[in-house]
Structure formats: C-alpha cells, structure tokens
Amino acid sequence: MSAWVSVLDAAPATQAPASDTDKLQQLKAQTQIDKWNSSVWRAYVDESMKRADDSGDCNDARQAIEEFVTVFPSVTRIWVEFIAFETRMRAYDKLEALFTRCLRAVVAVPVWEKYLDYIKSVHSNAPVDRKEEARKTILKAFELVLSNVGLDRESGHIWLDYLKYIKNLDGLNSFELQQMMDLQRKVFHKALSIPLTNIEAIWKEYDAFENSLNKLTAKKLLSERSALYMTARTAYREMKIITAVIDAASKTWMPTPTTWSEADQEVLRAWKKYISWEKTNPLRLEDPSIVSARVMYAYKSALLMMRFFPELWFDAARYLIELGKLDEAAALLQQAVEALPRSLLLSFALAELEESRKREFSEISKVFDNLLTNLESWVVEVNQKYDAERDTLMALLRGGSDAVAFSAVATGNSAEWDGERREEEREKEKERNQEIETKVEVARKRKIGKVKQAWSLVWVVYMRVARRSENVKAARNLFKQAKKSELCTYHVYVASALMEYYSSKDVGIACRIFEAGMKVFAEDNASPEFVLEYLSFLIQMNDENNARALFERALTVLQPEQTRDIWSKFLSNEVNHGELANVLKLESRMKEAFSKDVDTPIAVRSMADRWAFLDIDFIGQEELGLSGHSAVARSSKMGGATAARFGNIDLSSFSRPTNLDPVHSENIVTPELNKWTAYKPEAPEKVTPEKVLPFIPPNEVHKELQQMKQKQPMPQSQPQILQQQQQQAKEQEPPSRAPTTMLVAECIAQLLDRLPPASSYNGPILPLSDILDGLRRLPLPTPVGQSRMVPISLQDKQNLNPGHSSANVFIQERGSHYTDDQSGSFRGRGRGRGRFGIASASKRKGGYGSDEDQRFRKR
C-alpha cells in the first residue's frame, strides 16, 4: 500500500483540463468499452447535442444519435429526441427519412404523435387552392396514426384532437358537413370501445355532441353506447392494476441483454400477465380481428422493452401461426432474428416455419448458415475479451511491481533489491502470472464450451431439417462439413450415427461414425460421455462382443474417475441380460477400481441399483434409507459441507424418516385459555368491540362436556348457558351507555347482517382451542387490494326491543338513515335494501317483513 502511495505522491498534482473535443472522444471511447452502459451513452448524446446547439455543427450529434439508436433501436425516448433535434435544425429532408425508419420499427404513441405534428405543421397553412387537398392529407394522417397506435391507452388525446379537428373544419357545403358529422360519430364510437386514459372526457364530449344534434334521439344513441363505454372504463381500471409494474419500470428501463435478475423476471411476468389478459377479450368484442389486433399490439409494446427476451418473440410468432397468419409470423421471426442474431430458439422457429410452408431448402439453409456465422464470431469475441482481461491483469501486476521498485529507489533502499531479493520478486511475479493465466484460461474454456455446445446443436438441427426436406445424403454432407471444425463436439457424431441407423437401418454406417468419433473424443480429448453413448448404442443393438470390447478399451484410455458411469451402464446390462458369474466378476473388478467408495453413500447407491428396475427402487428407499442420506447430504451442503465430506459420515447413524412425522403441539404457540375472563361490562369509554359478544370460559365448556357425557340427551344445555350468561351480563350492565362505532370491511358487515342470533343455537359444544388452532393454520390468500371499510354502530341493548341480542350492528352508509321500528326490524330509506343499506338481488322466503325474516335478522 505504501508503494502505491509513494507513486501517487510522485505524480504531478494538477493536470490541464480536457477540451470539449477530448471529453466527447472520451465518452465515445467509453461506449465502445462498455457497449450496454446506458448512462455513458446518455452523457455522450447529451454532450454532442449541446455542442451542436452551441456551434451549429450537427455532424457529431447525428453520429452520436445514430450510434445510440444502432445499439438501442427500440428506445422511444431517443427517437423522439432525434426527431426534435432535426426539427430544431430545420432539416426536413432528413426528418422525413427519419420517420420512414422509425415509424414501423417503434410502435409507440410519442413517435407517431411527432409524425402527426409534422404533417399538421406542413399542411395547416396551405393556400386556398390547395386547402381541400391539405385537409384530406391531415385526415389521412390521423387515420394512419390511429390505425397504428389508436389501441394504446395513452392515445386518448390523439382521439380528442381528431374529433376537435373534424369539428372545427370550415368552408364545407351541406353534403360535406353531413359527412363530417357521420365521421365524427364514427370516431366517437371507435374511441369509446377502447380503454383510454381519458375515456370519461370522451364520453362527455360524445354526450354533448349527440344532444347538440337532436335531444330526442340522443337518449337512445347514448343508451346504445353506454354498455361499451362502461365495459371499456372497467377494463381500463383493470389494465391499470395489471400494468402497474410495467409502468413503474418503463420510466428508467433500457433494453439490454438480460441477466435474468429479479427485476427482469418481474417485468417479464408482468408483460405475460397483461398479454394473457388481453387474450381473454376483457372488452367482450364480437369481432375476432379486433381482439387479435389488441393482442398483437400488446406483444409489440412488450418487445419495445423486452427486446432481448426470445420467449416473447416466439410467443408472438406462435400466436400469429395459430391465427393462420403465416406470412406475418415469418416477417416477425425474421425481425426477431435480426434483433437477436445468436438466438437458437428464434432461428430454429423461423427455419421450422419456412419448412412447414414448403420453402426451398436453399432458403432454409440461409437461416442456419447465418446463425453458424454469428456463433463463430461469438468465439472470436470471447477470445478477445479474455485476452484483454488477461493483459489488463498483467499490466496491473507489473504496475504494482514497478511501484514497489520505484518506492525503493525513492527511499534510497535500492541496495536491498540486489541479489536474492530481486530473484525472489521475479519468482513471485512468475507465480502470479501463472495464476492469472490459469484463472483466465479456466473462464475462457468454460465460456467457449457453452458456445461449442450451441454451435453443435445448430448442426444437429440443421441435419434433421436437411433429412426431412431433402434426404439422408444431404444430412450426411452437412455432417462432413461440421466434423472439420474445432468447435464440433461429440453430439454431432452421435446425432449423425443415430440418424444413419434409423433412416437406413444400417448398423455398419452408424458404427463407422462412432469409431471415427472414438479417435477424436476418446483417445485424444478423453470424452467419457461419447463412450457412454457408443456403449448404449451397442447394447441396444444387442452386439455383446463389440460392447465388451468397447468397455475394455474405455478402461484403458480413460481415467478411472471418468469411467464410473461406464461401469454402471455395463454392470446394469449384465445384471439384466447376462450370467450371474459375469455379474459377480464385474462387481469384484468394480470394487477394486473404486476401493475408496467403500462405506460411503456411493456404495449404498450401487447396492440399491443392483436390484432396482426402471422406477422401482424399493430396496434403496425403504431398506437402505437413501432418501434419508439425500436429506443429510443437502443439509450438509447448506451448512458448507461438500459431497466428499458427506462420504466420511457413518451410515449407521442415519435413520429413515417416516412419511408422516408426528406433530409436536408443544412447539406451537397457543393462547393461554385459562387466563381468559368472562365478559364484564365496563365504563362506556372503555368498551371495545371484542367485549360486546359474551364469552364462554374454558372451564365452563369442559364442565358442560362432562355433563353431556353423563346425561346423554341434553339438547338444551348450550342455550341455557348462553341465556344465563346473557342475563348476568344484563344485570351487571350500567343503566346507560353511549353507542360506539368502529370501521370494518364491507364483507364482514354483510356477514354480521346475515348471522342468526346466538340464542337460536342448540347444537353440540365445540372445543374452542381446536377451532382457534385450526383458524390459525388456515392458508389465507394475499389480498389484491384494500377492502372498502364502512362504519358500524354498536348500540346499547336497552334501546332495542326484547327480541334483539346485545350487539345490534348496522352500517351508517352515506345517504341512508335507518330506524328501529316497533316490530323489532330495521327500516332504511330506499327500496330493495337490507338492514345495512346494501342492495339485495332477491328476497328471502316470506319477504323482508315476515316473522321468519325477523328471526334471522336479530343478533
């Protein structure tokens, strides 16, 4: 640390400030280093536009914005700024070219609104002789904009502008005026069927429009459209809840390659939920084309944000295929492949779609060739990345060594660096260099391995398509091309061999391909996976001699730890289809080869596999307790232990757990029921809702249970106890008490309104502790939103008639007043409403004034 400090101290204290040109070049260089750093790009574009506004030179600003939209082509904000910049510069030729580029690519309201403003600004001040033509052009522009983004909920102001423009047209004859009125009504009808943010304002405008024409017909027309309006308004409120996560994320979101973080997955789930909601046709539209248009607009809006998520591209294309729109699906997949040129999913989907459309194989092969080219360029990028990382680490290491040496010279201790000290530092530097090289190469090999797997999978699918579209010979030619590359893995050989066998039933060709792979992946690269696939093929062909020969050869060319699966495969075949002598001999050899596995879970697993078949593992699970071993192994890993450490644990210490473990009630927190007290009325100011209903102490409950056991028929015991306690509470209650109110959820209030009085209960006495425990264990769902709270009044029973219970609850709802009539029932102002002022769909038997109704409405 002191060496670094001394180097910094020796550096100049001040540096000349960088010029604006240097700053711009530095920002540009940073964008090249970190391609997906949106903040650096933002600073780079802002700086270039600021220089353009100050100096009038637009070249640097245009270049910066072009580079930005090349990396982030679906960001609406940058396109709007680009259009605004060209408008300020009055570069109308470039502005029109810009609209041609971005309008179809970015289906967003702000971009199309800029286009509409441009059309209106150009044609609004047309001369008199061209005024009619200009009016038609503006009307067509409105129609074009609304046909592309009119389904967006944020397009409401464009609909209102369209209506306002039609209304303010002048110089029309009577026929044209009638046409514009019909057009205005048509636009109103379209807008009111869309869940727009300002749909209520549009409805008011429509109301005023119809009443201004004819008040007699307005009522009929408005009633016809009110259902669609109410549906759209309700749908907008639902949409606002569903898209809350999307709206919050869109303010700062930049479409970058996904890292599958929690935020990425949350936004992806929100978009998929919204699209699924649109597919359910919440607007209850009768025209399926409008429903599909809304769904596709939802997909397009999602892809602006989630550009680097292949799943959404694939789902959108599949939806179009289900609708039978194959050309649109192919165009969308082509756009997806251009956006994600290294996506295997999208390229495979495009190739499969083209194959289903009976395209020529030469056209299909272009999809695979482009994908292979992009994957090969990926390998070059990976090598360059890790080379640069290695060089950076080496430079930092050399800089640290030079700093230490410089510090020694500066402090006059350069003599200490002579002889052995210098040699020791050199050795340390070599070790550090070797460590850096090893770490970088390990990371490089891991990344290149993933690219190789992707590259090989492309060739495997490529050969399948060639065999289906052409013949086996075409697929064979592709295999010859693939095996020449260094990126080819054993998967290509296995796929080609199996394809040859299942296509021509020629075992000889398949075995020759496997033998060719043995020279590459067993003897040179030592790939046990390929040997295992070859062995499985020979066993499937019942070629016992060649399978045994391959097994023995694999034991000589592979390391012992690499042959574990090969041993298991060959032993399983001998157990199932061989002789007992061969099985015992093979087990003995395997025990010698893996002598370290004795008394470990691996040995127990081998013992269980010896008598297992398919999914029947009774011995392992029930008699050897492998499920218990697995649980212990998982807990060991969670505690920081490794699998090797688990191998040293004594197996006799494990006991197999039962399927249903007993529930230990002493570990569960329960209320102390013995400390609960009976209901005792207090002063009015201390009355709480919990004290209103009488409580039965636990000792009374248990005493009553014993009496019920001794005296069998006692159906009236519970009502007697309740009436006795109610009488005691009534005698102890103060003469007067002011009513108190509390807020409860509306659904709770409805439940209280429908509960029968407690005195009517004559059933068995239930164990309160078990009921409370069961309620505590109930899995309650997460509430979607906040419940509506309503005030209820807890009235004193002296103000009630003799038929009522001690707690009469009613809702004091706004605009309704309730009184207690002489018959003991509640009356409210308004028809069709119950005691709580809540509208009822139907009446109970006997009507609201019947004795049966009164009996069930008292508490």
PDB file of C-alpha atoms in Angstrom, residues 631-816:
ATOM      1  CA  ALA A 631     -31.643 -35.161   3.083  1.00  0.00           C
ATOM      2  CA  VAL A 632     -28.482 -35.248   5.185  1.00  0.00           C
ATOM      3  CA  ALA A 633     -26.361 -34.506   2.121  1.00  0.00           C
ATOM      4  CA  ARG A 634     -28.491 -31.466   1.284  1.00  0.00           C
ATOM      5  CA  SER A 635     -28.280 -30.166   4.832  1.00  0.00           C
ATOM      6  CA  SER A 636     -24.512 -30.677   4.768  1.00  0.00           C
ATOM      7  CA  LYS A 637     -24.240 -28.603   1.609  1.00  0.00           C
ATOM      8  CA  MET A 638     -26.336 -25.850   3.146  1.00  0.00           C
ATOM      9  CA  GLY A 639     -24.044 -25.853   6.155  1.00  0.00           C
ATOM     10  CA  GLY A 640     -20.953 -25.511   3.982  1.00  0.00           C
ATOM     11  CA  ALA A 641     -20.013 -29.185   3.765  1.00  0.00           C
ATOM     12  CA  THR A 642     -19.009 -30.767   0.472  1.00  0.00           C
ATOM     13  CA  ALA A 643     -20.029 -34.053  -1.102  1.00  0.00           C
ATOM     14  CA  ALA A 644     -16.637 -35.537  -0.249  1.00  0.00           C
ATOM     15  CA  ARG A 645     -17.151 -34.688   3.391  1.00  0.00           C
ATOM     16  CA  PHE A 646     -20.506 -36.436   3.322  1.00  0.00           C
ATOM     17  CA  GLY A 647     -18.757 -39.613   2.219  1.00  0.00           C
ATOM     18  CA  ASN A 648     -16.993 -39.878   5.587  1.00  0.00           C
ATOM     19  CA  ILE A 649     -20.199 -39.902   7.651  1.00  0.00           C
ATOM     20  CA  ASP A 650     -21.131 -43.157   9.312  1.00  0.00           C
ATOM     21  CA  LEU A 651     -24.144 -44.608   7.537  1.00  0.00           C
ATOM     22  CA  SER A 652     -25.362 -46.409  10.657  1.00  0.00           C
ATOM     23  CA  SER A 653     -26.136 -43.053  12.253  1.00  0.00           C
ATOM     24  CA  PHE A 654     -28.856 -42.358   9.696  1.00  0.00           C
ATOM     25  CA  SER A 655     -32.412 -43.447  10.337  1.00  0.00           C
ATOM     26  CA  ARG A 656     -35.033 -43.483   7.639  1.00  0.00           C
ATOM     27  CA  PRO A 657     -37.685 -40.815   8.301  1.00  0.00           C
ATOM     28  CA  THR A 658     -41.324 -41.774   8.186  1.00  0.00           C
ATOM     29  CA  ASN A 659     -43.653 -40.318   5.636  1.00  0.00           C
ATOM     30  CA  LEU A 660     -45.849 -38.656   8.266  1.00  0.00           C
ATOM     31  CA  ASP A 661     -43.914 -37.255  11.200  1.00  0.00           C
ATOM     32  CA  PRO A 662     -45.911 -36.585  14.392  1.00  0.00           C
ATOM     33  CA  VAL A 663     -46.921 -33.019  15.088  1.00  0.00           C
ATOM     34  CA  HIS A 664     -45.403 -31.753  18.340  1.00  0.00           C
ATOM     35  CA  SER A 665     -48.049 -29.448  19.728  1.00  0.00           C
ATOM     36  CA  GLU A 666     -45.760 -28.219  22.491  1.00  0.00           C
ATOM     37  CA  ASN A 667     -43.683 -26.373  19.870  1.00  0.00           C
ATOM     38  CA  ILE A 668     -46.693 -24.426  18.628  1.00  0.00           C
ATOM     39  CA  VAL A 669     -47.501 -21.109  20.279  1.00  0.00           C
ATOM     40  CA  THR A 670     -51.095 -21.193  21.569  1.00  0.00           C
ATOM     41  CA  PRO A 671     -53.092 -18.698  23.648  1.00  0.00           C
ATOM     42  CA  GLU A 672     -53.390 -19.336  27.389  1.00  0.00           C
ATOM     43  CA  LEU A 673     -57.091 -20.051  27.602  1.00  0.00           C
ATOM     44  CA  ASN A 674     -57.084 -20.370  31.402  1.00  0.00           C
ATOM     45  CA  LYS A 675     -56.246 -16.687  31.693  1.00  0.00           C
ATOM     46  CA  TRP A 676     -59.243 -15.602  29.642  1.00  0.00           C
ATOM     47  CA  THR A 677     -62.017 -13.966  31.636  1.00  0.00           C
ATOM     48  CA  ALA A 678     -65.755 -13.802  31.094  1.00  0.00           C
ATOM     49  CA  TYR A 679     -67.464 -10.738  29.728  1.00  0.00           C
ATOM     50  CA  LYS A 680     -67.747  -7.906  32.255  1.00  0.00           C
ATOM     51  CA  PRO A 681     -69.194  -4.589  31.044  1.00  0.00           C
ATOM     52  CA  GLU A 682     -67.050  -1.573  31.818  1.00  0.00           C
ATOM     53  CA  ALA A 683     -67.437   2.149  31.551  1.00  0.00           C
ATOM     54  CA  PRO A 684     -68.722   3.402  28.178  1.00  0.00           C
ATOM     55  CA  GLU A 685     -65.392   4.943  27.177  1.00  0.00           C
ATOM     56  CA  LYS A 686     -63.558   1.618  27.652  1.00  0.00           C
ATOM     57  CA  VAL A 687     -65.957  -0.560  25.696  1.00  0.00           C
ATOM     58  CA  THR A 688     -64.253  -2.368  22.795  1.00  0.00           C
ATOM     59  CA  PRO A 689     -65.798  -4.496  20.034  1.00  0.00           C
ATOM     60  CA  GLU A 690     -64.181  -7.626  21.471  1.00  0.00           C
ATOM     61  CA  LYS A 691     -66.164  -7.228  24.730  1.00  0.00           C
ATOM     62  CA  VAL A 692     -69.574  -6.912  23.127  1.00  0.00           C
ATOM     63  CA  LEU A 693     -70.193 -10.643  22.499  1.00  0.00           C
ATOM     64  CA  PRO A 694     -70.377 -12.862  25.615  1.00  0.00           C
ATOM     65  CA  PHE A 695     -67.518 -15.302  26.097  1.00  0.00           C
ATOM     66  CA  ILE A 696     -67.735 -18.827  27.494  1.00  0.00           C
ATOM     67  CA  PRO A 697     -64.787 -19.588  29.814  1.00  0.00           C
ATOM     68  CA  PRO A 698     -62.890 -22.825  29.091  1.00  0.00           C
ATOM     69  CA  ASN A 699     -63.738 -24.350  32.478  1.00  0.00           C
ATOM     70  CA  GLU A 700     -67.469 -23.877  31.753  1.00  0.00           C
ATOM     71  CA  VAL A 701     -67.005 -25.592  28.379  1.00  0.00           C
ATOM     72  CA  HIS A 702     -65.219 -28.637  29.860  1.00  0.00           C
ATOM     73  CA  LYS A 703     -67.760 -28.868  32.692  1.00  0.00           C
ATOM     74  CA  GLU A 704     -70.593 -28.871  30.188  1.00  0.00           C
ATOM     75  CA  LEU A 705     -68.850 -31.563  28.134  1.00  0.00           C
ATOM     76  CA  GLN A 706     -68.692 -33.824  31.189  1.00  0.00           C
ATOM     77  CA  GLN A 707     -72.382 -33.263  31.881  1.00  0.00           C
ATOM     78  CA  MET A 708     -73.231 -34.142  28.289  1.00  0.00           C
ATOM     79  CA  LYS A 709     -71.344 -37.428  28.623  1.00  0.00           C
ATOM     80  CA  GLN A 710     -73.166 -38.352  31.855  1.00  0.00           C
ATOM     81  CA  LYS A 711     -76.624 -37.230  30.741  1.00  0.00           C
ATOM     82  CA  GLN A 712     -76.946 -38.230  27.160  1.00  0.00           C
ATOM     83  CA  PRO A 713     -79.996 -36.303  25.863  1.00  0.00           C
ATOM     84  CA  MET A 714     -79.338 -32.659  26.794  1.00  0.00           C
ATOM     85  CA  PRO A 715     -80.001 -30.684  23.634  1.00  0.00           C
ATOM     86  CA  GLN A 716     -80.939 -27.547  25.599  1.00  0.00           C
ATOM     87  CA  SER A 717     -77.737 -27.236  27.646  1.00  0.00           C
ATOM     88  CA  GLN A 718     -75.967 -24.792  25.378  1.00  0.00           C
ATOM     89  CA  PRO A 719     -78.867 -22.296  25.015  1.00  0.00           C
ATOM     90  CA  GLN A 720     -79.403 -22.410  28.802  1.00  0.00           C
ATOM     91  CA  ILE A 721     -75.770 -21.490  29.435  1.00  0.00           C
ATOM     92  CA  LEU A 722     -75.897 -18.719  26.849  1.00  0.00           C
ATOM     93  CA  GLN A 723     -79.142 -17.304  28.232  1.00  0.00           C
ATOM     94  CA  GLN A 724     -77.801 -17.459  31.799  1.00  0.00           C
ATOM     95  CA  GLN A 725     -74.648 -15.576  30.851  1.00  0.00           C
ATOM     96  CA  GLN A 726     -76.644 -13.030  28.849  1.00  0.00           C
ATOM     97  CA  GLN A 727     -78.876 -12.480  31.898  1.00  0.00           C
ATOM     98  CA  GLN A 728     -75.828 -11.979  34.138  1.00  0.00           C
ATOM     99  CA  ALA A 729     -74.335  -9.544  31.693  1.00  0.00           C
ATOM    100  CA  LYS A 730     -77.617  -7.679  31.531  1.00  0.00           C
ATOM    101  CA  GLU A 731     -77.804  -7.356  35.342  1.00  0.00           C
ATOM    102  CA  GLN A 732     -74.206  -6.146  35.607  1.00  0.00           C
ATOM    103  CA  GLU A 733     -74.525  -3.713  32.699  1.00  0.00           C
ATOM    104  CA  PRO A 734     -74.628   0.023  33.578  1.00  0.00           C
ATOM    105  CA  PRO A 735     -78.011   1.741  33.136  1.00  0.00           C
ATOM    106  CA  SER A 736     -76.935   3.770  30.119  1.00  0.00           C
ATOM    107  CA  ARG A 737     -74.098   3.638  27.722  1.00  0.00           C
ATOM    108  CA  ALA A 738     -73.240   5.835  24.770  1.00  0.00           C
ATOM    109  CA  PRO A 739     -73.052   3.937  21.454  1.00  0.00           C
ATOM    110  CA  THR A 740     -69.605   3.409  19.950  1.00  0.00           C
ATOM    111  CA  THR A 741     -68.653   2.981  16.288  1.00  0.00           C
ATOM    112  CA  MET A 742     -65.882   1.124  14.506  1.00  0.00           C
ATOM    113  CA  LEU A 743     -64.701   0.521  10.939  1.00  0.00           C
ATOM    114  CA  VAL A 744     -64.915  -2.981   9.465  1.00  0.00           C
ATOM    115  CA  ALA A 745     -64.629  -4.389   5.958  1.00  0.00           C
ATOM    116  CA  GLU A 746     -67.841  -4.331   3.976  1.00  0.00           C
ATOM    117  CA  CYS A 747     -67.813  -8.113   3.520  1.00  0.00           C
ATOM    118  CA  ILE A 748     -67.577  -8.557   7.326  1.00  0.00           C
ATOM    119  CA  ALA A 749     -70.514  -6.235   7.773  1.00  0.00           C
ATOM    120  CA  GLN A 750     -72.564  -8.275   5.312  1.00  0.00           C
ATOM    121  CA  LEU A 751     -71.661 -11.435   7.210  1.00  0.00           C
ATOM    122  CA  LEU A 752     -72.772  -9.909  10.541  1.00  0.00           C
ATOM    123  CA  ASP A 753     -76.033  -8.882   8.913  1.00  0.00           C
ATOM    124  CA  ARG A 754     -76.806 -12.475   7.923  1.00  0.00           C
ATOM    125  CA  LEU A 755     -75.764 -14.312  11.097  1.00  0.00           C
ATOM    126  CA  PRO A 756     -78.686 -15.739  13.178  1.00  0.00           C
ATOM    127  CA  PRO A 757     -78.930 -14.802  16.862  1.00  0.00           C
ATOM    128  CA  ALA A 758     -76.755 -16.759  19.294  1.00  0.00           C
ATOM    129  CA  SER A 759     -79.819 -17.828  21.298  1.00  0.00           C
ATOM    130  CA  SER A 760     -81.055 -19.922  18.367  1.00  0.00           C
ATOM    131  CA  TYR A 761     -78.024 -22.264  18.543  1.00  0.00           C
ATOM    132  CA  ASN A 762     -78.834 -25.650  20.146  1.00  0.00           C
ATOM    133  CA  GLY A 763     -76.071 -27.829  18.708  1.00  0.00           C
ATOM    134  CA  PRO A 764     -73.089 -29.531  20.409  1.00  0.00           C
ATOM    135  CA  ILE A 765     -70.427 -27.539  22.232  1.00  0.00           C
ATOM    136  CA  LEU A 766     -67.275 -27.375  20.124  1.00  0.00           C
ATOM    137  CA  PRO A 767     -63.698 -27.358  21.532  1.00  0.00           C
ATOM    138  CA  LEU A 768     -62.620 -23.744  21.323  1.00  0.00           C
ATOM    139  CA  SER A 769     -58.871 -24.442  21.429  1.00  0.00           C
ATOM    140  CA  ASP A 770     -59.046 -26.741  18.405  1.00  0.00           C
ATOM    141  CA  ILE A 771     -61.106 -24.208  16.488  1.00  0.00           C
ATOM    142  CA  LEU A 772     -58.650 -21.416  17.239  1.00  0.00           C
ATOM    143  CA  ASP A 773     -55.737 -23.643  16.294  1.00  0.00           C
ATOM    144  CA  GLY A 774     -57.397 -24.571  13.005  1.00  0.00           C
ATOM    145  CA  LEU A 775     -58.126 -20.938  12.170  1.00  0.00           C
ATOM    146  CA  ARG A 776     -54.519 -20.050  12.902  1.00  0.00           C
ATOM    147  CA  ARG A 777     -53.290 -22.696  10.441  1.00  0.00           C
ATOM    148  CA  LEU A 778     -55.557 -21.648   7.570  1.00  0.00           C
ATOM    149  CA  PRO A 779     -53.557 -20.595   4.442  1.00  0.00           C
ATOM    150  CA  LEU A 780     -55.023 -17.173   3.755  1.00  0.00           C
ATOM    151  CA  PRO A 781     -54.618 -15.723   0.211  1.00  0.00           C
ATOM    152  CA  THR A 782     -52.796 -12.454  -0.304  1.00  0.00           C
ATOM    153  CA  PRO A 783     -55.329  -9.598  -0.723  1.00  0.00           C
ATOM    154  CA  VAL A 784     -55.334  -7.997  -4.182  1.00  0.00           C
ATOM    155  CA  GLY A 785     -56.294  -4.560  -2.916  1.00  0.00           C
ATOM    156  CA  GLN A 786     -57.554  -2.729   0.132  1.00  0.00           C
ATOM    157  CA  SER A 787     -61.094  -3.626   1.187  1.00  0.00           C
ATOM    158  CA  ARG A 788     -63.752  -0.987   1.450  1.00  0.00           C
ATOM    159  CA  MET A 789     -64.239  -0.007   5.096  1.00  0.00           C
ATOM    160  CA  VAL A 790     -67.661   1.010   6.413  1.00  0.00           C
ATOM    161  CA  PRO A 791     -68.644   2.339   9.865  1.00  0.00           C
ATOM    162  CA  ILE A 792     -70.850   0.177  12.106  1.00  0.00           C
ATOM    163  CA  SER A 793     -72.594   1.188  15.340  1.00  0.00           C
ATOM    164  CA  LEU A 794     -72.654  -0.993  18.460  1.00  0.00           C
ATOM    165  CA  GLN A 795     -75.926   0.020  20.144  1.00  0.00           C
ATOM    166  CA  ASP A 796     -76.922  -0.416  23.728  1.00  0.00           C
ATOM    167  CA  LYS A 797     -79.498  -3.162  24.089  1.00  0.00           C
ATOM    168  CA  GLN A 798     -81.690  -1.016  26.299  1.00  0.00           C
ATOM    169  CA  ASN A 799     -82.570   0.921  23.182  1.00  0.00           C
ATOM    170  CA  LEU A 800     -83.661  -2.288  21.474  1.00  0.00           C
ATOM    171  CA  ASN A 801     -86.815  -4.325  21.718  1.00  0.00           C
ATOM    172  CA  PRO A 802     -86.832  -7.600  23.653  1.00  0.00           C
ATOM    173  CA  GLY A 803     -86.187  -9.762  20.606  1.00  0.00           C
ATOM    174  CA  HIS A 804     -82.704  -8.402  19.903  1.00  0.00           C
ATOM    175  CA  SER A 805     -79.323  -9.619  21.094  1.00  0.00           C
ATOM    176  CA  SER A 806     -76.819  -7.478  22.938  1.00  0.00           C
ATOM    177  CA  ALA A 807     -74.942  -6.437  19.825  1.00  0.00           C
ATOM    178  CA  ASN A 808     -77.087  -4.977  17.068  1.00  0.00           C
ATOM    179  CA  VAL A 809     -74.911  -3.847  14.193  1.00  0.00           C
ATOM    180  CA  PHE A 810     -75.898  -1.643  11.327  1.00  0.00           C
ATOM    181  CA  ILE A 811     -73.974   0.333   8.701  1.00  0.00           C
ATOM    182  CA  GLN A 812     -74.247   4.081   8.646  1.00  0.00           C
ATOM    183  CA  GLU A 813     -73.858   4.359   4.927  1.00  0.00           C
ATOM    184  CA  ARG A 814     -73.723   7.707   3.195  1.00  0.00           C
ATOM    185  CA  GLY A 815     -77.098   8.920   2.068  1.00  0.00           C
ATOM    186  CA  SER A 816     -79.122   6.297   4.062  1.00  0.00           C
TER     187      SER A 816
END
